[in-house]
Short mmCIF file of C-alpha atoms and ligand atoms in Angstrom, two decimals:
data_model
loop_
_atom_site.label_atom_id
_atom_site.label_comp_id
_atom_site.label_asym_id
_atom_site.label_seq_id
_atom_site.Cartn_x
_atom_site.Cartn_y
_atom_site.Cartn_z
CA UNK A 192 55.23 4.48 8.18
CA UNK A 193 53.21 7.46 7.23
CA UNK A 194 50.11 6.09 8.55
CA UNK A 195 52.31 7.02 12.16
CA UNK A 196 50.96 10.27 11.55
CA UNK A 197 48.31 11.72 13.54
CA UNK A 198 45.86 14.77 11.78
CA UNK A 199 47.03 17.55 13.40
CA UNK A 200 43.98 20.52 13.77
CA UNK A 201 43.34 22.34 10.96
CA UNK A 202 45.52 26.34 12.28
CA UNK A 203 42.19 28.46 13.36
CA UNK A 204 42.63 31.94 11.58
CA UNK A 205 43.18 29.67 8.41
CA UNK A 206 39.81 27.95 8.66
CA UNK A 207 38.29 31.09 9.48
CA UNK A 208 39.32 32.30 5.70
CA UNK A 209 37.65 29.19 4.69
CA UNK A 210 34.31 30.29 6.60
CA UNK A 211 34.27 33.54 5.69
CA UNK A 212 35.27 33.20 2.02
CA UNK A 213 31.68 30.33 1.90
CA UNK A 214 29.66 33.37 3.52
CA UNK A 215 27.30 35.03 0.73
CA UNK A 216 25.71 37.45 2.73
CA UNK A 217 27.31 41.12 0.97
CA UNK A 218 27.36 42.58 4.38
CA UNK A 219 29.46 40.08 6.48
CA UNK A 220 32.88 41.72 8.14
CA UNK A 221 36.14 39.82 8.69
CA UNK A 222 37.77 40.79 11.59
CA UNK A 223 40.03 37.51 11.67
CA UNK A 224 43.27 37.69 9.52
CA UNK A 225 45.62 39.58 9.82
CA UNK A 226 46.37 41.98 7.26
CA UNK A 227 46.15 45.82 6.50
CA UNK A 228 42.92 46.85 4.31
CA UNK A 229 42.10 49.89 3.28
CA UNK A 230 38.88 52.09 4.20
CA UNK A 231 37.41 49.94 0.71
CA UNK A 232 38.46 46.84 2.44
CA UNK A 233 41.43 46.37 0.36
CA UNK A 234 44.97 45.27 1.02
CA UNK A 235 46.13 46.50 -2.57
CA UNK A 236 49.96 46.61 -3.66
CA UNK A 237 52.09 49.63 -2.45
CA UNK A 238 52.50 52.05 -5.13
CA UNK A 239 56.48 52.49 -3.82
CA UNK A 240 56.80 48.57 -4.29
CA UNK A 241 55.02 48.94 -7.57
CA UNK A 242 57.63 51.25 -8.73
CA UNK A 243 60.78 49.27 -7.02
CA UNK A 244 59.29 46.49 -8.90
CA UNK A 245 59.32 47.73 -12.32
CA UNK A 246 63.03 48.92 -11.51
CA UNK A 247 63.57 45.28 -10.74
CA UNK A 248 62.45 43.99 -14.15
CA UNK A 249 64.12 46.02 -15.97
CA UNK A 250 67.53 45.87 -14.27
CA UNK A 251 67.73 42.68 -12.82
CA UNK A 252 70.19 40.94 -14.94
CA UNK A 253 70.39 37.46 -13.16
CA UNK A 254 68.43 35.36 -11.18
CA UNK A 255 71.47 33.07 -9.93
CA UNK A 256 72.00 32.01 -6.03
CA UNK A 257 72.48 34.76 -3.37
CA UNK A 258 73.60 32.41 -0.84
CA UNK A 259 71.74 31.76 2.74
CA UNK A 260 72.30 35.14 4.09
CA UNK A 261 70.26 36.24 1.10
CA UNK A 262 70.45 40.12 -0.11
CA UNK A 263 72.67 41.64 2.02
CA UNK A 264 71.69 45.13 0.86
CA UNK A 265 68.20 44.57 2.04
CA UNK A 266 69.73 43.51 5.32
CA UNK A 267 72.03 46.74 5.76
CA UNK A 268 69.18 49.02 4.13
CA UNK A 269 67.18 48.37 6.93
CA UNK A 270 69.67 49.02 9.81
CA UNK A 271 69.42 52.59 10.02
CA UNK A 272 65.28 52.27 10.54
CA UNK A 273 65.50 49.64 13.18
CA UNK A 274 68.48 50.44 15.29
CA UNK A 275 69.33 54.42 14.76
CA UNK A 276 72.10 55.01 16.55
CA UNK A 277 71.65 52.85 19.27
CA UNK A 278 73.86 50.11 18.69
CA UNK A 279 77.75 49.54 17.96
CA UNK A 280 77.05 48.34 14.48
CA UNK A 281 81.14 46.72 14.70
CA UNK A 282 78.95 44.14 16.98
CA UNK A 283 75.35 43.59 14.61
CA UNK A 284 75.14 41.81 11.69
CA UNK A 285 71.84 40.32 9.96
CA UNK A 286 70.62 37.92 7.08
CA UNK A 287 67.71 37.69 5.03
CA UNK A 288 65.01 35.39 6.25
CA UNK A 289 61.75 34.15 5.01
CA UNK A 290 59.50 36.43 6.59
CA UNK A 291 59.35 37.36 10.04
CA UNK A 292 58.21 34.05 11.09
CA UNK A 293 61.76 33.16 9.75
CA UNK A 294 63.47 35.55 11.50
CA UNK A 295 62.19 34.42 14.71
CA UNK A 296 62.72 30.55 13.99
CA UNK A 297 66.36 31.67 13.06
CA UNK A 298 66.81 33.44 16.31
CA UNK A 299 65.07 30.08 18.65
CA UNK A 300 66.99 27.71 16.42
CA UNK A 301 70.40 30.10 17.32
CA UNK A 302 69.49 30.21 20.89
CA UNK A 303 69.17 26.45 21.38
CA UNK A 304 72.58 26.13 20.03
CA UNK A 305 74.33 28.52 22.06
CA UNK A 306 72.74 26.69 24.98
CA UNK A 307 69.62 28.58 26.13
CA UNK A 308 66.88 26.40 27.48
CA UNK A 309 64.14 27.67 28.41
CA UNK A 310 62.23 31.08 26.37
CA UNK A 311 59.98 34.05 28.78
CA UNK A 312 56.95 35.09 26.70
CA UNK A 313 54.35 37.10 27.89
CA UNK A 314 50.45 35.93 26.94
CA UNK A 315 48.48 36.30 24.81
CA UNK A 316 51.05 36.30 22.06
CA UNK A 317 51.08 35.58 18.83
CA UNK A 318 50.15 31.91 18.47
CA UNK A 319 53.63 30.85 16.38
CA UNK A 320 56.02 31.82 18.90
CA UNK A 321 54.85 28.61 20.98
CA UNK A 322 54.64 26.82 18.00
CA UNK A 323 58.33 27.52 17.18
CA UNK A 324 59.69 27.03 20.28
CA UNK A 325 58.27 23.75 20.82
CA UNK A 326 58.84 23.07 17.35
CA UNK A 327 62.73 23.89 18.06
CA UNK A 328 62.29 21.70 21.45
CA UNK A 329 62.34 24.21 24.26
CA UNK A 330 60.90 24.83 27.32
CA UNK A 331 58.39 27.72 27.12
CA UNK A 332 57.54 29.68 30.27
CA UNK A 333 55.01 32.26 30.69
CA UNK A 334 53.49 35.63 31.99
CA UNK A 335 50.79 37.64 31.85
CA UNK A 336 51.32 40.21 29.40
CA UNK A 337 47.94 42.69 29.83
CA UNK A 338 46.73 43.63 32.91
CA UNK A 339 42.20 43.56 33.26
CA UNK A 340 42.75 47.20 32.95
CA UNK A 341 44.22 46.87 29.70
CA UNK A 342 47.62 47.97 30.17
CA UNK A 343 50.49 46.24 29.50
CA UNK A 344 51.41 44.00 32.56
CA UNK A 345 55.19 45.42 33.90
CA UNK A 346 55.09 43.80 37.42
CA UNK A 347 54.41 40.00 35.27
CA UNK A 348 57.50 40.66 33.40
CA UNK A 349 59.84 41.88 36.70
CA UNK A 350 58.51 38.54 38.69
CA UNK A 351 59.45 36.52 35.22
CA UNK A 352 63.06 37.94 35.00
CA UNK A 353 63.89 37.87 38.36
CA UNK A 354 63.00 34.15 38.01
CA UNK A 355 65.03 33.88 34.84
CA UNK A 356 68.26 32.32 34.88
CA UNK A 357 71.43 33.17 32.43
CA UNK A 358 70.06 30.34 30.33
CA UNK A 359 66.74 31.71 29.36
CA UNK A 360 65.91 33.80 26.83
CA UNK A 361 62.83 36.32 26.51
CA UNK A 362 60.50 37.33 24.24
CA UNK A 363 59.50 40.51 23.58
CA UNK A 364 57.12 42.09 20.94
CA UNK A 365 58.65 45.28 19.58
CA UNK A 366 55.58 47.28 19.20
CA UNK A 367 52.08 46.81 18.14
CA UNK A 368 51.52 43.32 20.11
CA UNK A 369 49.82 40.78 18.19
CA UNK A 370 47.53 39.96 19.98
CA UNK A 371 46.39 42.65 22.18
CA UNK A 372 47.91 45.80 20.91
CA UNK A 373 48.71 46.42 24.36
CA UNK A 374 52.76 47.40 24.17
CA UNK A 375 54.92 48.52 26.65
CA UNK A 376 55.00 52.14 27.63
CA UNK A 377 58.52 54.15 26.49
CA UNK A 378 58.73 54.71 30.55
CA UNK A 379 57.93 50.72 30.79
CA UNK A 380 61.04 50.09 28.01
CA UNK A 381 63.34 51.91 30.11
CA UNK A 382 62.73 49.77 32.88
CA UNK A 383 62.86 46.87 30.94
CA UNK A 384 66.16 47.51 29.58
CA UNK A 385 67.92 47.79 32.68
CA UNK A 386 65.71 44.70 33.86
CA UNK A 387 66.79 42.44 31.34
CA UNK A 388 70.49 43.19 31.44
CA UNK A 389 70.47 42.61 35.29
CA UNK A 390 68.96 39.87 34.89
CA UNK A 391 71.69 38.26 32.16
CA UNK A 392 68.80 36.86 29.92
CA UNK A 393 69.52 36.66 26.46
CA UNK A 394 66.55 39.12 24.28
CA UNK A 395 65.19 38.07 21.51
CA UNK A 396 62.77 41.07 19.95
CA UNK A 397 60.16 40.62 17.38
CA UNK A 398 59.56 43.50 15.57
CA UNK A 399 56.94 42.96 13.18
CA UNK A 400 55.04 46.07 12.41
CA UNK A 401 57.32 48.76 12.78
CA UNK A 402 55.42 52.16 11.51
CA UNK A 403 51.91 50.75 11.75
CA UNK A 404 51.74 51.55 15.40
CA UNK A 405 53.03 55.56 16.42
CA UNK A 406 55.95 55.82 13.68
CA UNK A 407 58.78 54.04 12.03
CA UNK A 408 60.77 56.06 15.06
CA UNK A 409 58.53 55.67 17.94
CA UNK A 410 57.88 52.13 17.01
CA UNK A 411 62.03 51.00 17.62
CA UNK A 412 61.68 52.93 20.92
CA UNK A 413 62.02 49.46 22.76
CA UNK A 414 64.08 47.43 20.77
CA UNK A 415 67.13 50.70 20.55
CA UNK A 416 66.39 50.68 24.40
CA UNK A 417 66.91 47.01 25.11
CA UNK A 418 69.68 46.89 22.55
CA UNK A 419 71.84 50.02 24.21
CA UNK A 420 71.47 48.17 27.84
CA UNK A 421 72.20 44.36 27.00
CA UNK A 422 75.51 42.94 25.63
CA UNK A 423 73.91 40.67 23.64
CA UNK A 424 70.61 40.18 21.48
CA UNK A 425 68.43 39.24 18.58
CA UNK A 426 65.91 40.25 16.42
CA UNK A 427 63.28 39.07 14.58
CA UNK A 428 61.83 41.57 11.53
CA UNK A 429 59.66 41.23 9.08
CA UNK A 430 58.69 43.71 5.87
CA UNK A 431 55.41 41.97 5.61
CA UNK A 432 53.32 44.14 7.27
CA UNK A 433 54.93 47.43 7.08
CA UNK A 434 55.49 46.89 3.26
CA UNK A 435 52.50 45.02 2.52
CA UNK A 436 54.44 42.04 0.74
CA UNK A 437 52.61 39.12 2.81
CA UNK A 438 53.43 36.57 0.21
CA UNK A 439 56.14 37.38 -0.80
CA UNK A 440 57.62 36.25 2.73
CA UNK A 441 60.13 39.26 3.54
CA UNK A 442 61.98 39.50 6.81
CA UNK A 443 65.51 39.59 8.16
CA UNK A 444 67.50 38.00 11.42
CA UNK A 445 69.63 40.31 13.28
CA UNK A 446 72.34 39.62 16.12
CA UNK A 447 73.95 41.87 18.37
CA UNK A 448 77.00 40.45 19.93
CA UNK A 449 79.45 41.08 23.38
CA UNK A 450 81.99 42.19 21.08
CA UNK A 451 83.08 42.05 17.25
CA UNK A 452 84.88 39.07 17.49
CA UNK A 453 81.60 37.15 18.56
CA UNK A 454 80.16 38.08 15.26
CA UNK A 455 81.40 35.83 12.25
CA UNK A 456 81.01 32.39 14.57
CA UNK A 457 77.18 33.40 15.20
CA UNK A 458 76.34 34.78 11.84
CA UNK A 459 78.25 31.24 10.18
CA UNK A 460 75.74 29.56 12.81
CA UNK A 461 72.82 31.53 11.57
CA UNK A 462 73.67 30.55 7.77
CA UNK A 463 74.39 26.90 8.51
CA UNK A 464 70.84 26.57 9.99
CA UNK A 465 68.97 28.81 7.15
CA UNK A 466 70.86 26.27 4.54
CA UNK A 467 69.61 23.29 6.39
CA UNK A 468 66.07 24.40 6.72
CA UNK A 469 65.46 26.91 3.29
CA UNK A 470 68.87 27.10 1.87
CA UNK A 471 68.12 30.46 1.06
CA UNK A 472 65.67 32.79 1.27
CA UNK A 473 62.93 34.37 -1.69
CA UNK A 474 64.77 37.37 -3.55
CA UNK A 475 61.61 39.09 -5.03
CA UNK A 476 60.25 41.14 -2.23
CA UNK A 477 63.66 41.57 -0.67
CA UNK A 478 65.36 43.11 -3.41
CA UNK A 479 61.95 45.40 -3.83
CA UNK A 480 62.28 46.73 0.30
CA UNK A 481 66.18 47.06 -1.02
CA UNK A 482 65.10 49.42 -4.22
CA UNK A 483 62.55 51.47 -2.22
CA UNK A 484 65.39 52.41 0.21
CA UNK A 485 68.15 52.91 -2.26
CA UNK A 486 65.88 55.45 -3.94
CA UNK A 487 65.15 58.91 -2.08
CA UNK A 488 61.68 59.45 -4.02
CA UNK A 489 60.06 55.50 -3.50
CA UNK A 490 61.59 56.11 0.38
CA UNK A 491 59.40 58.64 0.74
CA UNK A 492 56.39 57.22 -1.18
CA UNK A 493 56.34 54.57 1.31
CA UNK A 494 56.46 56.69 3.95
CA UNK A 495 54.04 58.65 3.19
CA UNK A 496 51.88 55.35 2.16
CA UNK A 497 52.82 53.95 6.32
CA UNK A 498 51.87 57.17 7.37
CA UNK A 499 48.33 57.18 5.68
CA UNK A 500 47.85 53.60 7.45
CA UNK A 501 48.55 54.61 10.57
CA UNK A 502 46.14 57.21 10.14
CA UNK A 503 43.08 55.09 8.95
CA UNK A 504 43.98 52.54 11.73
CA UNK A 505 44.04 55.50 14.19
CA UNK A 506 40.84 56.75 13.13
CA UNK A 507 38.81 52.96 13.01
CA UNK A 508 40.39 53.18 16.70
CA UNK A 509 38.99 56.91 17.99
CA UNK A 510 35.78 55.68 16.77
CA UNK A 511 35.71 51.93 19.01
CA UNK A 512 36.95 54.09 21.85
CA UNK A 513 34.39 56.43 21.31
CA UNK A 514 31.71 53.90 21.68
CA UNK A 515 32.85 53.59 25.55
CA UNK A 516 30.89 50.78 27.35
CA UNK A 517 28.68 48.48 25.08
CA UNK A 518 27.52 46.12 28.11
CA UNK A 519 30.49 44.96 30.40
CA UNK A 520 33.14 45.50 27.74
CA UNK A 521 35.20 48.79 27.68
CA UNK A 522 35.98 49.92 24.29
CA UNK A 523 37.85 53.08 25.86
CA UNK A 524 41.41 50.95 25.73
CA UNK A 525 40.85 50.41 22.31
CA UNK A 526 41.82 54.33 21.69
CA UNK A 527 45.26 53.70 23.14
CA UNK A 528 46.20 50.66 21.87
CA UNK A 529 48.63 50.27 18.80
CA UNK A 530 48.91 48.30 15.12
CA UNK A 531 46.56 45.83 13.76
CA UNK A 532 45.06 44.19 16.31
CA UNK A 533 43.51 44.55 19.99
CA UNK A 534 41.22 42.17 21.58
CA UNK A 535 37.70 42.00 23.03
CA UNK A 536 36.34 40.34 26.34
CA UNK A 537 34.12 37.93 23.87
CA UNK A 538 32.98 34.57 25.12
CA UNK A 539 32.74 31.47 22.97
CA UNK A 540 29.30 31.42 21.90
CA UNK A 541 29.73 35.54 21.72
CA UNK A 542 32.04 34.47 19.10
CA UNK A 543 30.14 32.46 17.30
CA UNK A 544 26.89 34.32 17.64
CA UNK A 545 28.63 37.37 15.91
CA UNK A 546 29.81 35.22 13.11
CA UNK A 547 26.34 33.21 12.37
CA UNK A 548 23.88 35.99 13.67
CA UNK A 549 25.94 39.27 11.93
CA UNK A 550 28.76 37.62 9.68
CA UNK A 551 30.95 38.91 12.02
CA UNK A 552 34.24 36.68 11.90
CA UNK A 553 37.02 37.01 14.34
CA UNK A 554 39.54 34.65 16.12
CA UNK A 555 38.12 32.27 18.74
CA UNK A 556 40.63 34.55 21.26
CA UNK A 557 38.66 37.73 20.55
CA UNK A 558 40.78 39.34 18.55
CA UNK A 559 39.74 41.48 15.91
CA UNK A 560 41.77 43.14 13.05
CA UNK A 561 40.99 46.92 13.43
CA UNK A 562 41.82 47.23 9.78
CA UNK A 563 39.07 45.09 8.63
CA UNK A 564 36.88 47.74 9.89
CA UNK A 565 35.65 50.84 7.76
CA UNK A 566 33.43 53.95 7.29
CA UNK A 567 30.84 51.31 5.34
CA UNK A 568 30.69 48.20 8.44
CA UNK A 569 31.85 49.57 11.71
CA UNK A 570 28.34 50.93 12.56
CA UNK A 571 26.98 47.43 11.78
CA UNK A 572 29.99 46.12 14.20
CA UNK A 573 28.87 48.20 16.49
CA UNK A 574 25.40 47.38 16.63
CA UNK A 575 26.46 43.56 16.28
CA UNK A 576 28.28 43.36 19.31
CA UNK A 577 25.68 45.37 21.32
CA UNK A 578 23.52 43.03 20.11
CA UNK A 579 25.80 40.00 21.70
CA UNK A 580 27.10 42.04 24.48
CA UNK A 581 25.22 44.48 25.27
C1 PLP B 65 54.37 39.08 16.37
C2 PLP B 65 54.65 38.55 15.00
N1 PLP B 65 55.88 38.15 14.69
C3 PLP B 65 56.19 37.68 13.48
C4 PLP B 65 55.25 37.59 12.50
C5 PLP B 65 55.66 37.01 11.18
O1 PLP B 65 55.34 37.72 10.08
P1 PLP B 65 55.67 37.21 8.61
O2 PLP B 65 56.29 35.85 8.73
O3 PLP B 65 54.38 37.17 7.89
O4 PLP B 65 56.64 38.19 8.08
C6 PLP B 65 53.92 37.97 12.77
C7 PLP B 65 52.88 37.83 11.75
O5 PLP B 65 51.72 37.78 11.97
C8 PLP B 65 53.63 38.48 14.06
O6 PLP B 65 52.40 38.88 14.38
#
């Protein structure tokens, strides 16, 4: 039976690890996955999970079953960051999931059930969505989501919705777009909200990286938007990124109902597929996100630790913009583009000439972390792809 089985292809960024981790040359950059470093090219603990951790160990007093909707004081800790006062919270109600990447499979799993068929995604996007919608079994239907001037593309996403029929769903990135870093405009959101609740289309909103593009704040701009217009929603969120607990596999699965009634039948929906798929979710880095915001002092610590990140991503981006034209490609966008990633106009064997010429690795798309850059390599970037592109 197993022999059935076709290999499937190794997942790209993955095998890029692989490359890069075989390189020996000291001065070799990697651009490809997809995690914060610091200007020492580090992606060390944060010093406010450190000290929620500790509190862990020494109060935790049992390790028993949660249940599928996992901690539910992580879940309602979070609220007040992603939704403000934007939503009737009588008609929202989350669960823990594993990660973001959870979240999202919760909310394409919950959306085939209730009857949507087909999901609106704008591309590039972040390779999993496909993966998980196809993986659930729907139809997938696409639009361009950055313009060649580098903005995001509004006029792609009116043309999708007013194709859209009340049983699609869309996809939207909450801020700092993985791939391109290109999001929507607070103007843009506006728009959008009123778009998508004319249309009747049923949102589902990723929000991975809130605070790692223009502020915890700033960063919910479009999701409270989308949220105040539409009747109904969900969201995706992880605590990955924006508490630098990658392994640990922290996220959550929100739903905002028509009214409270609708509540209990989706959430009982939402735990009936987590127990069929992970039971339940890990505690570890959940209950540390929970301890950080219980506690005024570790609240701020991370805080202050977002806000430094923000600022050394901001700065690795002033200086790409800065570089303006290296051959045909326009680094100028770079400057005004938010979170981890943006992308470059990079052919193929561009690609791989960076990687065997400078030890320059990035994803075959041309996208390159920005944190993966510092004060000791982005000179030698810079030069490298002026020696590609230029
Ligand atoms: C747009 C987007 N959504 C969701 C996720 C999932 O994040 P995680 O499962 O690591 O929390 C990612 C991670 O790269 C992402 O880029």
């Amino acid at each position: 039976m197993l022999e059935n089985l076709a290999q499937q292809p190794a997942d790209a960024l993955l095998a890029l690890i692989k490359l890069h981790n075989a390189d020996p040359r000291s001065t070799k950059i990697d651009l490809g996955v997809g995690v914060y470093r610091t200007g020492q090219g580090d992606t060390p603990v944060f010093a406010a999970i450190k000290g929620a951790e500790r509190k862990l160990v020494d109060t935790q007093d049992s390790k028993a079953y949660l249940g599928p909707e996992g901690d539910m004081g992580f879940v309602h800790a979070l609220k007040p960051y992603i939704f403000g006062n934007a939503v009737d919270m009588s008609r929202l109600e989350g669960m823990q999931a594993p990660g973001g990447t959870g979240g999202v499979r919760l909310a394409i799993d919950l959306a085939k059930r209730a009857g949507v068929k087909r999901v609106w995604m704008g591309t590039p996007s972040w390779p999993n969505h496909a993966q998980i919608v196809a993986a659930v079994g729907l139809e997938l239907k696409t639009f361009r989501h950055v313009t060649p001037e580098g903005t995001a593309d509004l006029d792609a996403l009116k043309a999708a919705l007013t194709e859209a029929t009340a049983d699609d769903a869309v996809l939207l990135h909450g801020c700092c777009h993985n791939p391109s870093g290109v999001d929507y405009t607070p103007a843009q959101w506006d728009e959008i909200a009123t778009l998508v609740a004319q249309a009747g289309v049923l949102p589902l909103l990723d929000l991975a990286y809130q605070g790692l593009g223009t502020g915890m704040e700033d960063d919910a701009y479009g999701v409270r938007k989308v949220l105040a217009a539409v009747p109904e929603a969900m969201i995706a969120y992880s605590c990955d990124k924006n508490f630098g607990l990658y392994r640990d596999r922290v996220g959550a699965f929100y739903a905002m109902t028509r009214d409270a009634d609708g509540l209990p039948a989706v959430m009982s929906n939402g735990a009936a597929i987590a127990r069929a798929s992970w039971s339940m979710p890990p505690d570890h880095g959940a209950a540390a996100v929970r301890l950080v915001l219980e506690d005024a002092s570790l609240t701020a610590q991370w805080l202050d630790e977002l806000d430094t990140m923000r600022a050394r991503m901001r700065q690795v981006r002033d200086k790409l913009a800065a570089a303006g034209r290296i051959g045909p490609i326009d680094m100028t966008p770079l400057g005004h583009q938010h979170g981890l990633f943006s992308m470059l106009p990079l052919s193929g064997e561009q690609i791989l000439a960076l990687r065997e010429k400078h030890g320059v690795y990035m994803a075959g798309s041309g996208r390159i972390n920005i944190a993966g850059l510092t004060a000791g390599n982005i000179d030698a970037f810079l030069a490298a792809l002026a020696d590609v592109a230029g």
